[in-house]
PDB file of N, CA and C in Angstrom:
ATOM      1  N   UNK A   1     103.218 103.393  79.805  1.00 71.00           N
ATOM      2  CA  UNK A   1     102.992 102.163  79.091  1.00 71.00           C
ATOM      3  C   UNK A   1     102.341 102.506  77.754  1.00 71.00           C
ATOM      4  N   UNK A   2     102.989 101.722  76.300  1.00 88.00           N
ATOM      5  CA  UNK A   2     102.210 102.332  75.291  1.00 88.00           C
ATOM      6  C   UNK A   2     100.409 101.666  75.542  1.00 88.00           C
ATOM      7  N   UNK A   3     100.016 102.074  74.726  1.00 86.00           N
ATOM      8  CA  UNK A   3      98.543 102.099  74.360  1.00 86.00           C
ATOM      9  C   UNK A   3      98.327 101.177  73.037  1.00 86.00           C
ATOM     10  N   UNK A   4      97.723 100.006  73.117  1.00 90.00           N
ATOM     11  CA  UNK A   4      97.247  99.671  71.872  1.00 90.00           C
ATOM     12  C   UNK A   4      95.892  99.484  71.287  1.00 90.00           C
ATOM     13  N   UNK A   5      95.539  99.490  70.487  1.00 90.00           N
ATOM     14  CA  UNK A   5      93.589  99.878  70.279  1.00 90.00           C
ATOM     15  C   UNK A   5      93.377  98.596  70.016  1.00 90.00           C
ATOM     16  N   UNK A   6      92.203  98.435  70.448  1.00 89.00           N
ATOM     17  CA  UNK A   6      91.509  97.028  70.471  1.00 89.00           C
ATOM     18  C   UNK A   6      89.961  97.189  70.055  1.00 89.00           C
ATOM     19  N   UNK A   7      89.507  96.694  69.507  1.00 91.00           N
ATOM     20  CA  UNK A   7      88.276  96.460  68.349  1.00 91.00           C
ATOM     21  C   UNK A   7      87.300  95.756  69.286  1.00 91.00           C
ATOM     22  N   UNK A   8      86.316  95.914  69.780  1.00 90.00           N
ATOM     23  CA  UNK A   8      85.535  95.214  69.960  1.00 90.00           C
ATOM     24  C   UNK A   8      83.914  95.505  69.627  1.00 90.00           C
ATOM     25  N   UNK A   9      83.286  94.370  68.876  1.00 94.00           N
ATOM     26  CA  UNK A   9      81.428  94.601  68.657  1.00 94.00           C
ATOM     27  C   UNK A   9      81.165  94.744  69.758  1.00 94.00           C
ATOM     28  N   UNK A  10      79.769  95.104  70.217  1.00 95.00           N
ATOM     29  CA  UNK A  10      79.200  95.099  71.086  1.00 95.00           C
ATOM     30  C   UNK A  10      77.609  95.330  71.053  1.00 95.00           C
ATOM     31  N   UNK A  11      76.391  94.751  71.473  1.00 96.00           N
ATOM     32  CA  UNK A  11      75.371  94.955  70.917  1.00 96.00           C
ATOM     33  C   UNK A  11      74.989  96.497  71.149  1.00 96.00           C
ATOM     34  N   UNK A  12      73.544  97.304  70.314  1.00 97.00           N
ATOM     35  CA  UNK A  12      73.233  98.760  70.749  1.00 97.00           C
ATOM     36  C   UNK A  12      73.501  99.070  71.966  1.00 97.00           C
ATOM     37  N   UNK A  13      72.593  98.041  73.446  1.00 96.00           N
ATOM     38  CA  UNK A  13      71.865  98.508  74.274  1.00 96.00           C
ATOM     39  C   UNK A  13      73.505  98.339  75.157  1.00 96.00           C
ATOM     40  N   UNK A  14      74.550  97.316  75.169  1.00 96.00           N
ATOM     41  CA  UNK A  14      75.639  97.351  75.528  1.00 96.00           C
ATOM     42  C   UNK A  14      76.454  98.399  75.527  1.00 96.00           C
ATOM     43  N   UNK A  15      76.653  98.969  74.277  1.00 97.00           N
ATOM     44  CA  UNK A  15      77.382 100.432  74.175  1.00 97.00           C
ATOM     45  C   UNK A  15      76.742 101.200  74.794  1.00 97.00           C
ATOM     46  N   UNK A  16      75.104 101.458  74.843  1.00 97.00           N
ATOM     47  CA  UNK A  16      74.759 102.757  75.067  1.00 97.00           C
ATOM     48  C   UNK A  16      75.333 102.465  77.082  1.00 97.00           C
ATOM     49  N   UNK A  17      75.014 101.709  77.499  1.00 97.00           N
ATOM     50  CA  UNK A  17      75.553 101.611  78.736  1.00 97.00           C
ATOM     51  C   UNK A  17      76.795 102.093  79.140  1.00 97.00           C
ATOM     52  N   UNK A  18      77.179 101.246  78.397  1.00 97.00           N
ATOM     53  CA  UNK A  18      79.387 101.923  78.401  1.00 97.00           C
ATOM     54  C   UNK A  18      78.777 103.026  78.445  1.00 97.00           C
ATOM     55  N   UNK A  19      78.706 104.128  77.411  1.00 97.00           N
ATOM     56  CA  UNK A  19      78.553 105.190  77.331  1.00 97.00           C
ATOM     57  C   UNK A  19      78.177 105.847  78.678  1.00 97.00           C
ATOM     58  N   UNK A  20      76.875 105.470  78.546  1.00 97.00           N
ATOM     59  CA  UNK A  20      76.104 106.021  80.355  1.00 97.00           C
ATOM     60  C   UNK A  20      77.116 105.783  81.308  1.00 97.00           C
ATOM     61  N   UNK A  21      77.669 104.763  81.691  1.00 97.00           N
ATOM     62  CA  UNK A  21      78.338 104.334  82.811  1.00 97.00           C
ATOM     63  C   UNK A  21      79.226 105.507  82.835  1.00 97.00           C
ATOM     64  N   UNK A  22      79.779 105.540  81.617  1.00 97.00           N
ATOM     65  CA  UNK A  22      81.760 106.643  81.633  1.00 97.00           C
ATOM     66  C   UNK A  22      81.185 107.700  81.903  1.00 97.00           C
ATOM     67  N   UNK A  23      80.198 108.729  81.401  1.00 97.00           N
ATOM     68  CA  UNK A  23      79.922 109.519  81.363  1.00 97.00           C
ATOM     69  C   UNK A  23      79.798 109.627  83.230  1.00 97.00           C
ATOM     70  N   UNK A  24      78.798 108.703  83.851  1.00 97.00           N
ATOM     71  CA  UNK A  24      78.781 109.451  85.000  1.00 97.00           C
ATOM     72  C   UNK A  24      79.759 109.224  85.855  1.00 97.00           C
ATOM     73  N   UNK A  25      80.967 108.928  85.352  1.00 96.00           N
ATOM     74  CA  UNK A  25      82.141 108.597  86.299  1.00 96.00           C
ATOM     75  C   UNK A  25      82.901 109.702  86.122  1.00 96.00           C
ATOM     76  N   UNK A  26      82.869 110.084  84.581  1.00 97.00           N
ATOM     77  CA  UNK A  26      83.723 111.531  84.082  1.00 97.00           C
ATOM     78  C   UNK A  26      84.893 110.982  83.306  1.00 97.00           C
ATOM     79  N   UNK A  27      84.796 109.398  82.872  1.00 97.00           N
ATOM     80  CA  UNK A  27      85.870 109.107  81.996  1.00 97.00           C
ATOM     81  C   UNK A  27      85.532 108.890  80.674  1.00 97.00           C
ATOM     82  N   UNK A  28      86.496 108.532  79.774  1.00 96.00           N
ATOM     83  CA  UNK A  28      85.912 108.207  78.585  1.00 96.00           C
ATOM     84  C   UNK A  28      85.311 106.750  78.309  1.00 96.00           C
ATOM     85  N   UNK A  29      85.063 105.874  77.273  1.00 96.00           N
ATOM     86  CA  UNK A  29      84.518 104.786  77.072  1.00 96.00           C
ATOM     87  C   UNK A  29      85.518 104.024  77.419  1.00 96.00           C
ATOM     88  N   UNK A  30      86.640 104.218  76.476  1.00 94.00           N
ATOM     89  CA  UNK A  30      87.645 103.739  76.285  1.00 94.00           C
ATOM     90  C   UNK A  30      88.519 103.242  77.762  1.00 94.00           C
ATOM     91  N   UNK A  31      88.751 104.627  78.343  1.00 94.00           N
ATOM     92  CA  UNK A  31      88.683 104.558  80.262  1.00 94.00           C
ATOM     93  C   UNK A  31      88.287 103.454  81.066  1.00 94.00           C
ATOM     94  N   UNK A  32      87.290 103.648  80.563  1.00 95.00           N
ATOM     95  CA  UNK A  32      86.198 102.601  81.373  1.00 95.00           C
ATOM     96  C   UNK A  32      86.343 101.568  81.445  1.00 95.00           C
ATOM     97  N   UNK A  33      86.562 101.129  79.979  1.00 94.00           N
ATOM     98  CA  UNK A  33      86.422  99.729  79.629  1.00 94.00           C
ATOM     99  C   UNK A  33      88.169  99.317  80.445  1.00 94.00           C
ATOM    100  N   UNK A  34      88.914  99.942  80.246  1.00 92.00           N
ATOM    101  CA  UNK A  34      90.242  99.634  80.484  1.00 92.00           C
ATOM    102  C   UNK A  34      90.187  99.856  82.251  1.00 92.00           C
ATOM    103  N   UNK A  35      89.143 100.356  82.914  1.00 91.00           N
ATOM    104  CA  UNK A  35      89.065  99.872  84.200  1.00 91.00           C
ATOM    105  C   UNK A  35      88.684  99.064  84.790  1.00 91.00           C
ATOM    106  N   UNK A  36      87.502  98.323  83.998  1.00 92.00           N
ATOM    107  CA  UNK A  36      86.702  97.062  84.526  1.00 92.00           C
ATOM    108  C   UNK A  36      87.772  95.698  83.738  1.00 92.00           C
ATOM    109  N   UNK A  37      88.740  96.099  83.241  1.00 90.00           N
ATOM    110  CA  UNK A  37      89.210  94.976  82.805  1.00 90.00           C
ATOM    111  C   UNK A  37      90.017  94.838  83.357  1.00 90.00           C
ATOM    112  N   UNK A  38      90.731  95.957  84.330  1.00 87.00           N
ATOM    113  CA  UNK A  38      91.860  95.911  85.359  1.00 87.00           C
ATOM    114  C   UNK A  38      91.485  95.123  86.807  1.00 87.00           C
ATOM    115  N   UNK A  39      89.816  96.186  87.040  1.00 85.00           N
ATOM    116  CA  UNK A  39      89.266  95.109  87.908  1.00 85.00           C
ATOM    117  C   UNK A  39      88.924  93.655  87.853  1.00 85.00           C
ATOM    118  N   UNK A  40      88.940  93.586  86.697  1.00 83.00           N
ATOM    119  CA  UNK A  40      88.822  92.006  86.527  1.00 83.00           C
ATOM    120  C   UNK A  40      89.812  90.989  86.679  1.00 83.00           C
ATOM    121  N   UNK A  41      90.853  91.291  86.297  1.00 81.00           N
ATOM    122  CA  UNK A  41      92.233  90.889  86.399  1.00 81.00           C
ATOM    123  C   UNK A  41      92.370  90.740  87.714  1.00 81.00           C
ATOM    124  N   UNK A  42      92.397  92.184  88.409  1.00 80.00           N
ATOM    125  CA  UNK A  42      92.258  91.991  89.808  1.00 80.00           C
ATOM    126  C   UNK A  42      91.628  90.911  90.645  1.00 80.00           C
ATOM    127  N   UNK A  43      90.525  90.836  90.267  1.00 71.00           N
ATOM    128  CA  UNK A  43      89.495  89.791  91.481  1.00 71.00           C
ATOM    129  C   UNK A  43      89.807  88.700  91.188  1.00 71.00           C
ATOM    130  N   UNK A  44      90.294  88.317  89.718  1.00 68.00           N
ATOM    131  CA  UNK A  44      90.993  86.667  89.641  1.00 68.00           C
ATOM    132  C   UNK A  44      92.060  86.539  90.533  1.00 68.00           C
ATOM    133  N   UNK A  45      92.515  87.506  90.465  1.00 74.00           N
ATOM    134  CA  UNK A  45      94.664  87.065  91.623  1.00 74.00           C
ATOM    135  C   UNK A  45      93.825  87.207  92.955  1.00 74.00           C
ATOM    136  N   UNK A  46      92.677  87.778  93.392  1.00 77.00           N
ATOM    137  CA  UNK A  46      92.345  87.731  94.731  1.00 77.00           C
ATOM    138  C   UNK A  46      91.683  87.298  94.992  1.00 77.00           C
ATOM    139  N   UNK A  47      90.967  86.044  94.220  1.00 75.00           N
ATOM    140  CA  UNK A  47      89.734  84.979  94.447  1.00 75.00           C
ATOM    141  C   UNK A  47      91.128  83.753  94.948  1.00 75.00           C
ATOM    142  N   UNK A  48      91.907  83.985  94.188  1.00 79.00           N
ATOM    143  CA  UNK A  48      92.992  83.107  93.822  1.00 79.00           C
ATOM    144  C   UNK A  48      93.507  82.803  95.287  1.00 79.00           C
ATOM    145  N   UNK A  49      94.296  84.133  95.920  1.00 81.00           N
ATOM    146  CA  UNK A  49      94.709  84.120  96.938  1.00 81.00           C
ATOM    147  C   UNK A  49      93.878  84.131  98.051  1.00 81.00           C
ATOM    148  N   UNK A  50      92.368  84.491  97.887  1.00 83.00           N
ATOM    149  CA  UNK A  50      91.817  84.149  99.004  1.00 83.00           C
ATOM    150  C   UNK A  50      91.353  82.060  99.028  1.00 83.00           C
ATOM    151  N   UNK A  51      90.977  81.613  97.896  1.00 85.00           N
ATOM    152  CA  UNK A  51      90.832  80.250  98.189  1.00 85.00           C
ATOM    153  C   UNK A  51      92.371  79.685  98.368  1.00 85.00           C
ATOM    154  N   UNK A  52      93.563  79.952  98.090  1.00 87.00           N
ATOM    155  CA  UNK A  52      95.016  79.019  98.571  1.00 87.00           C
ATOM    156  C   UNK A  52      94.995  79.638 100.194  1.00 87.00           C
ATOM    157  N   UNK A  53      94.352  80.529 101.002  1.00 87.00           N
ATOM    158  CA  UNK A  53      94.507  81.300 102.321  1.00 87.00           C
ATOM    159  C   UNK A  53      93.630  80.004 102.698  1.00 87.00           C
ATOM    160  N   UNK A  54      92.133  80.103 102.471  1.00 88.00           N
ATOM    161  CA  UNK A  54      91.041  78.890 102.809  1.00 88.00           C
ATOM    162  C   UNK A  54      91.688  77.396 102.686  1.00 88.00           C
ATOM    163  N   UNK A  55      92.283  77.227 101.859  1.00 89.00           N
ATOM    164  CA  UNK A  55      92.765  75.806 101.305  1.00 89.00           C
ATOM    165  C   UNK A  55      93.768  75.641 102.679  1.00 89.00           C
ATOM    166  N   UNK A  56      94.940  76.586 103.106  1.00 85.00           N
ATOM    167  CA  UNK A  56      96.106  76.389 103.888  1.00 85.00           C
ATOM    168  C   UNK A  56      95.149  76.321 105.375  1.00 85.00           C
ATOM    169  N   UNK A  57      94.384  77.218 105.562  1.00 87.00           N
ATOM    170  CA  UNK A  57      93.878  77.098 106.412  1.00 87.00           C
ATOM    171  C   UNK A  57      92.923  75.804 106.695  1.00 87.00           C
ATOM    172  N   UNK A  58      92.068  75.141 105.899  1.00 89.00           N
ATOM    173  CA  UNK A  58      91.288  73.947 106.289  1.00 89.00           C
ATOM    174  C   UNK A  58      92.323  72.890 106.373  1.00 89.00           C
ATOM    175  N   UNK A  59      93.545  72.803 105.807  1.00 86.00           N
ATOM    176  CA  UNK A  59      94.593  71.734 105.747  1.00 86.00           C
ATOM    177  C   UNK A  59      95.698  71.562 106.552  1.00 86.00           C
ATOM    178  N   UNK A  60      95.696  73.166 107.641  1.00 86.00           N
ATOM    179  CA  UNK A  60      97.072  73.304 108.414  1.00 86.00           C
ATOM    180  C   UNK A  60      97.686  72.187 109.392  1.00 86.00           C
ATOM    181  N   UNK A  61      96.837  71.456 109.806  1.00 86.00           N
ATOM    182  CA  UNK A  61      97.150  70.175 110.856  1.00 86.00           C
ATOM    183  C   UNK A  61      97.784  69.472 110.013  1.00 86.00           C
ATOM    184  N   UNK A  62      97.268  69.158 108.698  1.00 85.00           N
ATOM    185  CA  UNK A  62      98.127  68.219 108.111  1.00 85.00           C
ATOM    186  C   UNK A  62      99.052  68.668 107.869  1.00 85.00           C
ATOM    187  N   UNK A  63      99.368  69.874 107.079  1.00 81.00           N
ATOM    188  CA  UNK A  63     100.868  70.186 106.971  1.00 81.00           C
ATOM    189  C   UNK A  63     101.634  70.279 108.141  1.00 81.00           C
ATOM    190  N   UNK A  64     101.214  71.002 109.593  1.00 83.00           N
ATOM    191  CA  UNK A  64     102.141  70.984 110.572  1.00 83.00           C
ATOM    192  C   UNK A  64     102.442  69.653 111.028  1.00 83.00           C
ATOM    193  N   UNK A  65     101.711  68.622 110.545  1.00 84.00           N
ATOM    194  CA  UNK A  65     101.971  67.061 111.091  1.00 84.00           C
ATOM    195  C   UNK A  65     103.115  66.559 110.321  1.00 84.00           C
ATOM    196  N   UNK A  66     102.967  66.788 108.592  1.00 84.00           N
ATOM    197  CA  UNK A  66     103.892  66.100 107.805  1.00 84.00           C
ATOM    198  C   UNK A  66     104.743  67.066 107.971  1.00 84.00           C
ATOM    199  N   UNK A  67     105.158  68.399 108.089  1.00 84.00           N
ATOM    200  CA  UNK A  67     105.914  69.363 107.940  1.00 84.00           C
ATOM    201  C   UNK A  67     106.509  69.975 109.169  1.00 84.00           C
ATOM    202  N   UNK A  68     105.960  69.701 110.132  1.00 80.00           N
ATOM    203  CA  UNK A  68     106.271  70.547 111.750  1.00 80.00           C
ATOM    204  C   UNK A  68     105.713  71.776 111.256  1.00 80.00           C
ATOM    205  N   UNK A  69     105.875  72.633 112.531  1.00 68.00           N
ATOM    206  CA  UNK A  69     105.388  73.881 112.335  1.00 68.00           C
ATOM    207  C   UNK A  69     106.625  74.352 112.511  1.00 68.00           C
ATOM    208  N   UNK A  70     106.471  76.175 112.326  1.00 63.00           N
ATOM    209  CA  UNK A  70     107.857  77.246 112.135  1.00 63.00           C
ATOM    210  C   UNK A  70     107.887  76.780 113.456  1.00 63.00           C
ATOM    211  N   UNK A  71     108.096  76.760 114.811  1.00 57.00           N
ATOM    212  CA  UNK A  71     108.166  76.890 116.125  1.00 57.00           C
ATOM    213  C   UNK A  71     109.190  75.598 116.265  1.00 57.00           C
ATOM    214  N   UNK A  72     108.882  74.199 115.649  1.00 55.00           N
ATOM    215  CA  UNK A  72     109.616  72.692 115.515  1.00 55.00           C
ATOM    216  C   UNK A  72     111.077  73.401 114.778  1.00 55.00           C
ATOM    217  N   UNK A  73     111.061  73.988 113.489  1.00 54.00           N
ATOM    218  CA  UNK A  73     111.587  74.559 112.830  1.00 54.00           C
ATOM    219  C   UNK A  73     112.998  75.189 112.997  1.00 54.00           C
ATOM    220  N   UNK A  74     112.412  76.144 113.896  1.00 56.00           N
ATOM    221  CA  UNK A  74     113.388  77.348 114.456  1.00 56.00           C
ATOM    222  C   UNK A  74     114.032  76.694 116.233  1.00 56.00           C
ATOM    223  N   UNK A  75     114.049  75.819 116.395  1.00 54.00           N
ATOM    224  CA  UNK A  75     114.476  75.527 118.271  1.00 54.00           C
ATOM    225  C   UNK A  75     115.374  74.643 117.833  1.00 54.00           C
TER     226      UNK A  75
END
């Protein structure tokens, strides 16, 4: 995948962290930052899919009432 550079300020005590953080992981800043933003991405699609799992689940009577269940379905 290409690579494109992205600019961002950040206050002193912010960078020097980045810094600290990459360093004791063994990546670069740049690394880093492009991992916590992957993880971030991440935990949205899986906050996501865990509250529509909670949602189907507190609501399933009603859907198997208006909807039947697979078992009504398939016979």
């Amino acid at each position: 995948m290409a690579k494109t550079q992205l600019n961002v300020r950040v206050d002193e005590t912010t960078a020097d962290t980045a810094r600290r953080r990459a360093q004791q992981r063994g990546v670069s800043v740049n690394r880093y930052i492009e991992e916590l933003v992957q993880q971030d991405a991440g935990e949205s699609g899986r906050a996501f899919v865990e509250a529509a799992a909670d949602f189907m689940k507190q609501y399933e009577t009603v859907f198997a009432e208006e909807f039947g269940t697979e078992r009504d379905r398939t016979a």
